[in-house]
Amino acid sequence: MKILVTGGSGTIGSNIKDVVINDDKQWLFPSSKQLDLLNSESVDKYFDENRPDFVIHLAANVGGLFKNLKHKVEMFRENIIMNENILHYSNKYNVQDGIFCCSTCIYPYNPPSYPMTEDMIMEGVPHPSNDSYGYSKRFLYFQCINYNKQYNRKYICISPCNIYGKYDNYNLENSHVIAGLIHRFYIASKTSDKMLEIKTGLNSQRQFINAIDLSLIIIRMVYNFSDITFDNIILAGDDVYIIDVVEIISKCFNDVKYKIIDVESGQVKKTCSNKLLKDTFPDIKLLNINDGIIDTVEWFLKNYPNVRI
Ligand code: NDP
């Protein structure tokens, strides 16, 4: 079986690559230079030459709060084009099965109840701070359902919460919260006053999943694809206060002092249910946030400056 992973050079793609390196299946991990999903001719040509049997679509224009607020037009447009191209050519080249990556950002910011479950996608609008990205991913789900109904495909969506871990993007402007904080603590640890100011909501909570855990779940889904009966699954750890995340990271840089400045920082919480995940894979134990962050900081320090910054 030939499995095409788009976004193979990204956080999740790189973690999957580490695991399947000696696998008996043939895995393809093209970069955006080899397969530019914004260019339909490039996608057509790639599918024609490589003829994958299974697609894992991870590629996206992704970023943290700052990027989502500042680049709404590009976040919507590029994700819509990439998603449309991968779906269209997967179908054209008769790819029957695939996993398509959405996000818990597609869920409403003001849901009727918490925790949000898979079926609540359309029960309200996504949070204005990341609505462009959220809507683009909602349409990905919508189109997967259309392909499943109209062409009898099995295109399954996954909706991960905030991802962190090795191979993450540690860029100070475009990163997600944990990667950005680790990098900022690292920089502060190299200064003479070793002081950091962190702006976040004191009540802000998020769910996190380590990139290794997420990769292992995706690989398991590929191996057990015929057993899957859902069309979308939320992949989320438990809720954690951002200020607790800051404290865990600070313990890895114990000479750095920090001060929290309470600001409004997007949706206060967006708790999604992981019941379907637990029911589907009862033996899966997600890495707890404390151990996950310690491992990630160790990886960051070992690899710096050769990390994505
Ligand atoms: P990354 O930001 O780490 O990587 C993005 C990937 O997309 C890169 O491999 C990049 O390739 C590829 N890409 C970007 N533009 C194009 C293009 N025009 N053509 C082809 N490939 C392109 O992403 P993550 O691994 O963090 O995210 C994986 C998936 O998970 C995404 O769909 C994202 O929306 C979703 N997600 C992520 C969350 C997170 O917290 N990170 C949370 C929830 C969902 P290259 O480097 O070669 O340009």
GROMACS .gro file of C-alpha atoms and ligand atoms in nm:
model
  357
    1MET     CA    1   0.000   0.000   0.000
    2LYS     CA    2   0.126   0.348  -0.092
    3ILE     CA    3   0.036   0.618   0.160
    4LEU     CA    4   0.068   0.984   0.072
    5VAL     CA    5   0.117   1.219   0.369
    6THR     CA    6   0.072   1.586   0.280
    7GLY     CA    7   0.240   1.823   0.524
    8GLY     CA    8   0.500   1.551   0.574
    9SER     CA    9   0.763   1.807   0.673
   10GLY     CA   10   0.541   1.959   0.944
   11THR     CA   11   0.507   1.875   1.312
   12ILE     CA   12   0.278   1.575   1.277
   13GLY     CA   13   0.420   1.459   0.945
   14SER     CA   14   0.773   1.451   1.087
   15ASN     CA   15   0.660   1.254   1.393
   16ILE     CA   16   0.478   1.003   1.172
   17LYS     CA   17   0.790   0.969   0.957
   18ASP     CA   18   1.000   0.877   1.263
   19VAL     CA   19   0.762   0.592   1.349
   20VAL     CA   20   0.704   0.441   1.004
   21ILE     CA   21   1.061   0.458   0.882
   22ASN     CA   22   1.097   0.076   0.877
   23ASP     CA   23   0.734   0.004   0.798
   24ASP     CA   24   0.649  -0.246   0.523
   25LYS     CA   25   0.410   0.001   0.360
   26GLN     CA   26   0.537   0.265   0.119
   27TRP     CA   27   0.504   0.613   0.272
   28LEU     CA   28   0.540   0.931   0.068
   29PHE     CA   29   0.622   1.257   0.251
   30PRO     CA   30   0.654   1.526  -0.018
   31SER     CA   31   0.744   1.880   0.084
   32SER     CA   32   0.544   2.172  -0.057
   33LYS     CA   33   0.817   2.211  -0.321
   34GLN     CA   34   0.757   1.857  -0.446
   35LEU     CA   35   0.378   1.878  -0.413
   36ASP     CA   36   0.241   2.232  -0.400
   37LEU     CA   37  -0.121   2.194  -0.295
   38LEU     CA   38  -0.196   2.552  -0.397
   39ASN     CA   39  -0.118   2.460  -0.756
   40SER     CA   40  -0.369   2.220  -0.906
   41GLU     CA   41  -0.137   2.121  -1.193
   42SER     CA   42   0.132   2.020  -0.944
   43VAL     CA   43  -0.121   1.808  -0.754
   44ASP     CA   44  -0.253   1.643  -1.072
   45LYS     CA   45   0.101   1.562  -1.186
   46TYR     CA   46   0.204   1.425  -0.846
   47PHE     CA   47  -0.097   1.194  -0.827
   48ASP     CA   48  -0.045   1.080  -1.184
   49GLU     CA   49   0.321   0.994  -1.119
   50ASN     CA   50   0.282   0.844  -0.772
   51ARG     CA   51  -0.066   0.685  -0.764
   52PRO     CA   52  -0.117   0.669  -0.385
   53ASP     CA   53  -0.371   0.422  -0.240
   54PHE     CA   54  -0.433   0.617   0.080
   55VAL     CA   55  -0.406   0.989   0.164
   56ILE     CA   56  -0.330   1.148   0.500
   57HIS     CA   57  -0.389   1.520   0.450
   58LEU     CA   58  -0.206   1.725   0.712
   59ALA     CA   59  -0.078   2.018   0.506
   60ALA     CA   60  -0.227   2.351   0.599
   61ASN     CA   61  -0.155   2.715   0.656
   62VAL     CA   62  -0.137   2.693   1.038
   63GLY     CA   63  -0.042   2.932   1.314
   64GLY     CA   64  -0.110   3.066   1.659
   65LEU     CA   65  -0.342   3.344   1.772
   66PHE     CA   66  -0.130   3.627   1.627
   67LYS     CA   67  -0.111   3.476   1.277
   68ASN     CA   68  -0.479   3.382   1.279
   69LEU     CA   69  -0.577   3.741   1.361
   70LYS     CA   70  -0.337   3.908   1.121
   71HIS     CA   71  -0.372   3.686   0.813
   72LYS     CA   72  -0.741   3.598   0.796
   73VAL     CA   73  -0.760   3.626   0.416
   74GLU     CA   74  -0.464   3.395   0.351
   75MET     CA   75  -0.562   3.148   0.626
   76PHE     CA   76  -0.903   3.102   0.464
   77ARG     CA   77  -0.802   3.115   0.098
   78GLU     CA   78  -0.494   2.892   0.115
   79ASN     CA   79  -0.654   2.626   0.330
   80ILE     CA   80  -0.964   2.615   0.110
   81ILE     CA   81  -0.752   2.578  -0.207
   82MET     CA   82  -0.524   2.311  -0.055
   83ASN     CA   83  -0.820   2.113   0.078
   84GLU     CA   84  -1.013   2.136  -0.247
   85ASN     CA   85  -0.712   2.026  -0.452
   86ILE     CA   86  -0.628   1.726  -0.235
   87LEU     CA   87  -0.990   1.609  -0.227
   88HIS     CA   88  -1.047   1.661  -0.598
   89TYR     CA   89  -0.734   1.473  -0.707
   90SER     CA   90  -0.769   1.199  -0.446
   91ASN     CA   91  -1.111   1.131  -0.593
   92LYS     CA   92  -0.995   1.171  -0.953
   93TYR     CA   93  -0.715   0.914  -0.902
   94ASN     CA   94  -0.952   0.678  -0.726
   95VAL     CA   95  -0.812   0.701  -0.373
   96GLN     CA   96  -1.083   0.526  -0.178
   97ASP     CA   97  -0.962   0.589   0.179
   98GLY     CA   98  -0.815   0.889   0.353
   99ILE     CA   99  -0.768   1.082   0.675
  100PHE     CA  100  -0.818   1.458   0.654
  101CYS     CA  101  -0.704   1.687   0.931
  102CYS     CA  102  -0.947   1.940   1.072
  103SER     CA  103  -0.907   2.095   1.418
  104THR     CA  104  -1.104   2.160   1.735
  105CYS     CA  105  -1.097   2.524   1.610
  106ILE     CA  106  -1.387   2.432   1.383
  107TYR     CA  107  -1.619   2.397   1.683
  108PRO     CA  108  -1.844   2.681   1.800
  109TYR     CA  109  -1.704   2.926   2.054
  110ASN     CA  110  -2.039   2.950   2.228
  111PRO     CA  111  -2.170   2.595   2.226
  112PRO     CA  112  -2.498   2.487   2.386
  113SER     CA  113  -2.299   2.275   2.634
  114TYR     CA  114  -1.953   2.149   2.726
  115PRO     CA  115  -1.775   1.927   2.647
  116MET     CA  116  -1.834   1.963   2.275
  117THR     CA  117  -1.887   1.641   2.089
  118GLU     CA  118  -1.817   1.551   1.726
  119ASP     CA  119  -2.176   1.622   1.617
  120MET     CA  120  -2.171   1.985   1.741
  121ILE     CA  121  -1.961   2.133   1.459
  122MET     CA  122  -2.237   2.347   1.311
  123GLU     CA  123  -2.403   2.451   1.639
  124GLY     CA  124  -2.257   2.800   1.636
  125VAL     CA  125  -1.977   3.000   1.474
  126PRO     CA  126  -1.604   2.952   1.540
  127HIS     CA  127  -1.430   3.208   1.762
  128PRO     CA  128  -1.362   3.538   1.575
  129SER     CA  129  -0.991   3.510   1.662
  130ASN     CA  130  -0.951   3.206   1.434
  131ASP     CA  131  -1.270   3.195   1.231
  132SER     CA  132  -1.100   3.203   0.887
  133TYR     CA  133  -0.897   2.894   0.969
  134GLY     CA  134  -1.197   2.740   1.147
  135TYR     CA  135  -1.434   2.788   0.855
  136SER     CA  136  -1.180   2.655   0.605
  137LYS     CA  137  -1.154   2.338   0.813
  138ARG     CA  138  -1.533   2.315   0.853
  139PHE     CA  139  -1.564   2.314   0.476
  140LEU     CA  140  -1.305   2.035   0.461
  141TYR     CA  141  -1.530   1.825   0.683
  142PHE     CA  142  -1.836   1.926   0.478
  143GLN     CA  143  -1.666   1.821   0.152
  144CYS     CA  144  -1.542   1.488   0.295
  145ILE     CA  145  -1.903   1.405   0.378
  146ASN     CA  146  -2.003   1.505   0.024
  147TYR     CA  147  -1.739   1.278  -0.133
  148ASN     CA  148  -1.843   0.994   0.095
  149LYS     CA  149  -2.207   1.030  -0.006
  150GLN     CA  150  -2.168   1.112  -0.375
  151TYR     CA  151  -1.866   0.895  -0.464
  152ASN     CA  152  -1.890   0.635  -0.191
  153ARG     CA  153  -1.545   0.729  -0.055
  154LYS     CA  154  -1.427   0.680   0.300
  155TYR     CA  155  -1.272   1.017   0.379
  156ILE     CA  156  -1.252   1.045   0.757
  157CYS     CA  157  -1.177   1.368   0.945
  158ILE     CA  158  -0.971   1.402   1.260
  159SER     CA  159  -1.003   1.711   1.480
  160PRO     CA  160  -0.698   1.752   1.704
  161CYS     CA  161  -0.676   2.008   1.983
  162ASN     CA  162  -0.356   2.214   2.032
  163ILE     CA  163  -0.054   2.012   1.928
  164TYR     CA  164   0.292   2.045   2.082
  165GLY     CA  165   0.613   1.847   2.080
  166LYS     CA  166   0.920   1.772   1.874
  167TYR     CA  167   0.944   1.919   1.523
  168ASP     CA  168   0.693   2.191   1.618
  169ASN     CA  169   0.727   2.541   1.476
  170TYR     CA  170   0.916   2.747   1.737
  171ASN     CA  171   0.895   3.078   1.548
  172LEU     CA  172   0.832   3.360   1.794
  173GLU     CA  173   0.551   3.518   1.589
  174ASN     CA  174   0.378   3.225   1.421
  175SER     CA  175   0.407   2.942   1.670
  176HIS     CA  176   0.143   2.783   1.888
  177VAL     CA  177   0.140   2.856   2.258
  178ILE     CA  178   0.372   2.588   2.402
  179ALA     CA  179   0.637   2.611   2.130
  180GLY     CA  180   0.638   2.993   2.152
  181LEU     CA  181   0.670   2.989   2.530
  182ILE     CA  182   0.955   2.736   2.527
  183HIS     CA  183   1.146   2.951   2.279
  184ARG     CA  184   1.083   3.269   2.479
  185PHE     CA  185   1.196   3.105   2.804
  186TYR     CA  186   1.507   2.982   2.624
  187ILE     CA  187   1.589   3.334   2.499
  188ALA     CA  188   1.523   3.481   2.847
  189SER     CA  189   1.758   3.223   3.000
  190LYS     CA  190   2.039   3.370   2.786
  191THR     CA  191   1.983   3.731   2.900
  192SER     CA  192   2.138   3.897   3.204
  193ASP     CA  193   1.812   3.982   3.389
  194LYS     CA  194   1.647   3.645   3.303
  195MET     CA  195   1.303   3.802   3.323
  196LEU     CA  196   0.999   3.731   3.107
  197GLU     CA  197   0.659   3.900   3.077
  198ILE     CA  198   0.381   3.673   2.953
  199LYS     CA  199   0.047   3.802   2.833
  200THR     CA  200  -0.233   3.552   2.871
  201GLY     CA  201  -0.579   3.519   3.021
  202LEU     CA  202  -0.562   3.401   3.381
  203ASN     CA  203  -0.866   3.181   3.317
  204SER     CA  204  -0.764   3.062   2.971
  205GLN     CA  205  -0.770   2.687   2.934
  206ARG     CA  206  -0.676   2.467   2.641
  207GLN     CA  207  -0.655   2.100   2.563
  208PHE     CA  208  -0.320   1.974   2.439
  209ILE     CA  209  -0.201   1.661   2.267
  210ASN     CA  210   0.160   1.562   2.221
  211ALA     CA  211   0.266   1.524   1.857
  212ILE     CA  212   0.394   1.169   1.919
  213ASP     CA  213   0.060   1.057   2.066
  214LEU     CA  214  -0.128   1.213   1.776
  215SER     CA  215   0.100   1.049   1.521
  216LEU     CA  216   0.056   0.707   1.682
  217ILE     CA  217  -0.323   0.747   1.675
  218ILE     CA  218  -0.317   0.841   1.305
  219ILE     CA  219  -0.097   0.541   1.221
  220ARG     CA  220  -0.329   0.315   1.417
  221MET     CA  221  -0.625   0.452   1.226
  222VAL     CA  222  -0.451   0.368   0.898
  223TYR     CA  223  -0.386   0.010   1.014
  224ASN     CA  224  -0.741  -0.039   1.140
  225PHE     CA  225  -0.916   0.171   0.880
  226SER     CA  226  -1.181  -0.088   0.792
  227ASP     CA  227  -1.303  -0.082   1.157
  228ILE     CA  228  -1.372   0.293   1.151
  229THR     CA  229  -1.738   0.385   1.144
  230PHE     CA  230  -1.728   0.756   1.239
  231ASP     CA  231  -1.673   1.041   0.993
  232ASN     CA  232  -1.490   1.269   1.239
  233ILE     CA  233  -1.309   1.215   1.567
  234ILE     CA  234  -1.190   1.469   1.823
  235LEU     CA  235  -0.834   1.397   1.938
  236ALA     CA  236  -0.785   1.589   2.259
  237GLY     CA  237  -0.616   1.566   2.595
  238ASP     CA  238  -0.759   1.712   2.914
  239ASP     CA  239  -0.811   2.085   2.979
  240VAL     CA  240  -0.513   2.270   3.125
  241TYR     CA  241  -0.483   2.633   3.239
  242ILE     CA  242  -0.232   2.823   3.026
  243ILE     CA  243  -0.081   2.967   3.344
  244ASP     CA  244  -0.012   2.608   3.457
  245VAL     CA  245   0.158   2.538   3.125
  246VAL     CA  246   0.376   2.846   3.183
  247GLU     CA  247   0.467   2.718   3.530
  248ILE     CA  248   0.563   2.373   3.396
  249ILE     CA  249   0.784   2.528   3.128
  250SER     CA  250   0.941   2.768   3.381
  251LYS     CA  251   1.054   2.470   3.591
  252CYS     CA  252   1.260   2.354   3.291
  253PHE     CA  253   1.434   2.696   3.290
  254ASN     CA  254   1.453   2.748   3.664
  255ASP     CA  255   1.679   3.053   3.654
  256VAL     CA  256   1.416   3.250   3.455
  257LYS     CA  257   1.156   3.454   3.645
  258TYR     CA  258   0.828   3.542   3.482
  259LYS     CA  259   0.536   3.775   3.534
  260ILE     CA  260   0.187   3.704   3.397
  261ILE     CA  261  -0.004   3.998   3.252
  262ASP     CA  262  -0.374   3.915   3.241
  263VAL     CA  263  -0.513   3.993   2.894
  264GLU     CA  264  -0.803   3.877   2.683
  265SER     CA  265  -0.652   3.602   2.465
  266GLY     CA  266  -0.913   3.445   2.243
  267GLN     CA  267  -1.168   3.192   2.359
  268VAL     CA  268  -1.145   3.129   2.737
  269LYS     CA  269  -1.193   2.756   2.693
  270LYS     CA  270  -1.309   2.521   2.422
  271THR     CA  271  -1.340   2.189   2.593
  272CYS     CA  272  -1.401   1.907   2.350
  273SER     CA  273  -1.496   1.555   2.445
  274ASN     CA  274  -1.242   1.276   2.405
  275LYS     CA  275  -1.499   1.006   2.472
  276LEU     CA  276  -1.505   0.876   2.114
  277LEU     CA  277  -1.124   0.859   2.120
  278LYS     CA  278  -1.126   0.663   2.446
  279ASP     CA  279  -1.406   0.434   2.328
  280THR     CA  280  -1.229   0.368   1.997
  281PHE     CA  281  -0.882   0.308   2.145
  282PRO     CA  282  -0.945   0.211   2.510
  283ASP     CA  283  -0.580   0.116   2.569
  284ILE     CA  284  -0.438   0.452   2.457
  285LYS     CA  285  -0.276   0.655   2.734
  286LEU     CA  286  -0.199   1.009   2.631
  287LEU     CA  287   0.122   1.161   2.767
  288ASN     CA  288   0.041   1.391   3.059
  289ILE     CA  289   0.119   1.757   3.001
  290ASN     CA  290   0.396   1.771   3.259
  291ASP     CA  291   0.597   1.482   3.111
  292GLY     CA  292   0.515   1.593   2.758
  293ILE     CA  293   0.652   1.942   2.816
  294ILE     CA  294   0.967   1.814   2.989
  295ASP     CA  295   1.038   1.582   2.691
  296THR     CA  296   0.970   1.865   2.447
  297VAL     CA  297   1.203   2.111   2.623
  298GLU     CA  298   1.474   1.842   2.631
  299TRP     CA  299   1.429   1.788   2.257
  300PHE     CA  300   1.431   2.165   2.192
  301LEU     CA  301   1.753   2.221   2.391
  302LYS     CA  302   1.924   1.927   2.222
  303ASN     CA  303   1.831   2.046   1.873
  304TYR     CA  304   1.852   2.426   1.907
  305PRO     CA  305   1.923   2.619   1.683
  306ASN     CA  306   1.838   2.349   1.428
  307VAL     CA  307   1.465   2.364   1.505
  308ARG     CA  308   1.194   2.535   1.302
  309ILE     CA  309   1.232   2.897   1.402
  310NDP     P1  310   0.289   2.248   1.043
  310NDP     O1  311   0.264   2.395   1.045
  310NDP     O2  312   0.395   2.194   1.129
  310NDP     O3  313   0.323   2.208   0.893
  310NDP     C1  314   0.246   2.253   0.789
  310NDP     C2  315   0.275   2.163   0.674
  310NDP     O4  316   0.194   2.206   0.564
  310NDP     C3  317   0.420   2.164   0.628
  310NDP     O5  318   0.464   2.033   0.606
  310NDP     C4  319   0.414   2.240   0.496
  310NDP     O6  320   0.508   2.194   0.401
  310NDP     C5  321   0.274   2.204   0.449
  310NDP     N1  322   0.228   2.301   0.352
  310NDP     C6  323   0.204   2.433   0.370
  310NDP     N2  324   0.170   2.490   0.253
  310NDP     C7  325   0.169   2.391   0.160
  310NDP     C8  326   0.144   2.385   0.023
  310NDP     N3  327   0.110   2.496  -0.047
  310NDP     N4  328   0.153   2.267  -0.039
  310NDP     C9  329   0.187   2.155   0.027
  310NDP     N5  330   0.215   2.153   0.158
  310NDP    C10  331   0.206   2.270   0.223
  310NDP     O7  332   0.152   2.175   1.065
  310NDP     P2  333   0.115   2.075   1.183
  310NDP     O8  334   0.190   1.949   1.166
  310NDP     O9  335   0.122   2.150   1.312
  310NDP    O10  336  -0.039   2.051   1.155
  310NDP    C11  337  -0.083   1.935   1.085
  310NDP    C12  338  -0.232   1.948   1.068
  310NDP    O11  339  -0.292   1.953   1.197
  310NDP    C13  340  -0.280   2.073   0.993
  310NDP    O12  341  -0.383   2.037   0.905
  310NDP    C14  342  -0.334   2.163   1.103
  310NDP    O13  343  -0.434   2.247   1.054
  310NDP    C15  344  -0.386   2.060   1.201
  310NDP     N6  345  -0.391   2.108   1.338
  310NDP    C16  346  -0.279   2.160   1.396
  310NDP    C17  347  -0.284   2.201   1.528
  310NDP    C18  348  -0.162   2.252   1.597
  310NDP    O14  349  -0.172   2.291   1.715
  310NDP     N7  350  -0.044   2.252   1.533
  310NDP    C19  351  -0.408   2.193   1.607
  310NDP    C20  352  -0.518   2.132   1.536
  310NDP    C21  353  -0.509   2.092   1.405
  310NDP     P3  354   0.652   2.267   0.378
  310NDP    O15  355   0.716   2.280   0.511
  310NDP    O16  356   0.724   2.174   0.286
  310NDP    O17  357   0.621   2.401   0.317
   0.00000   0.00000   0.00000
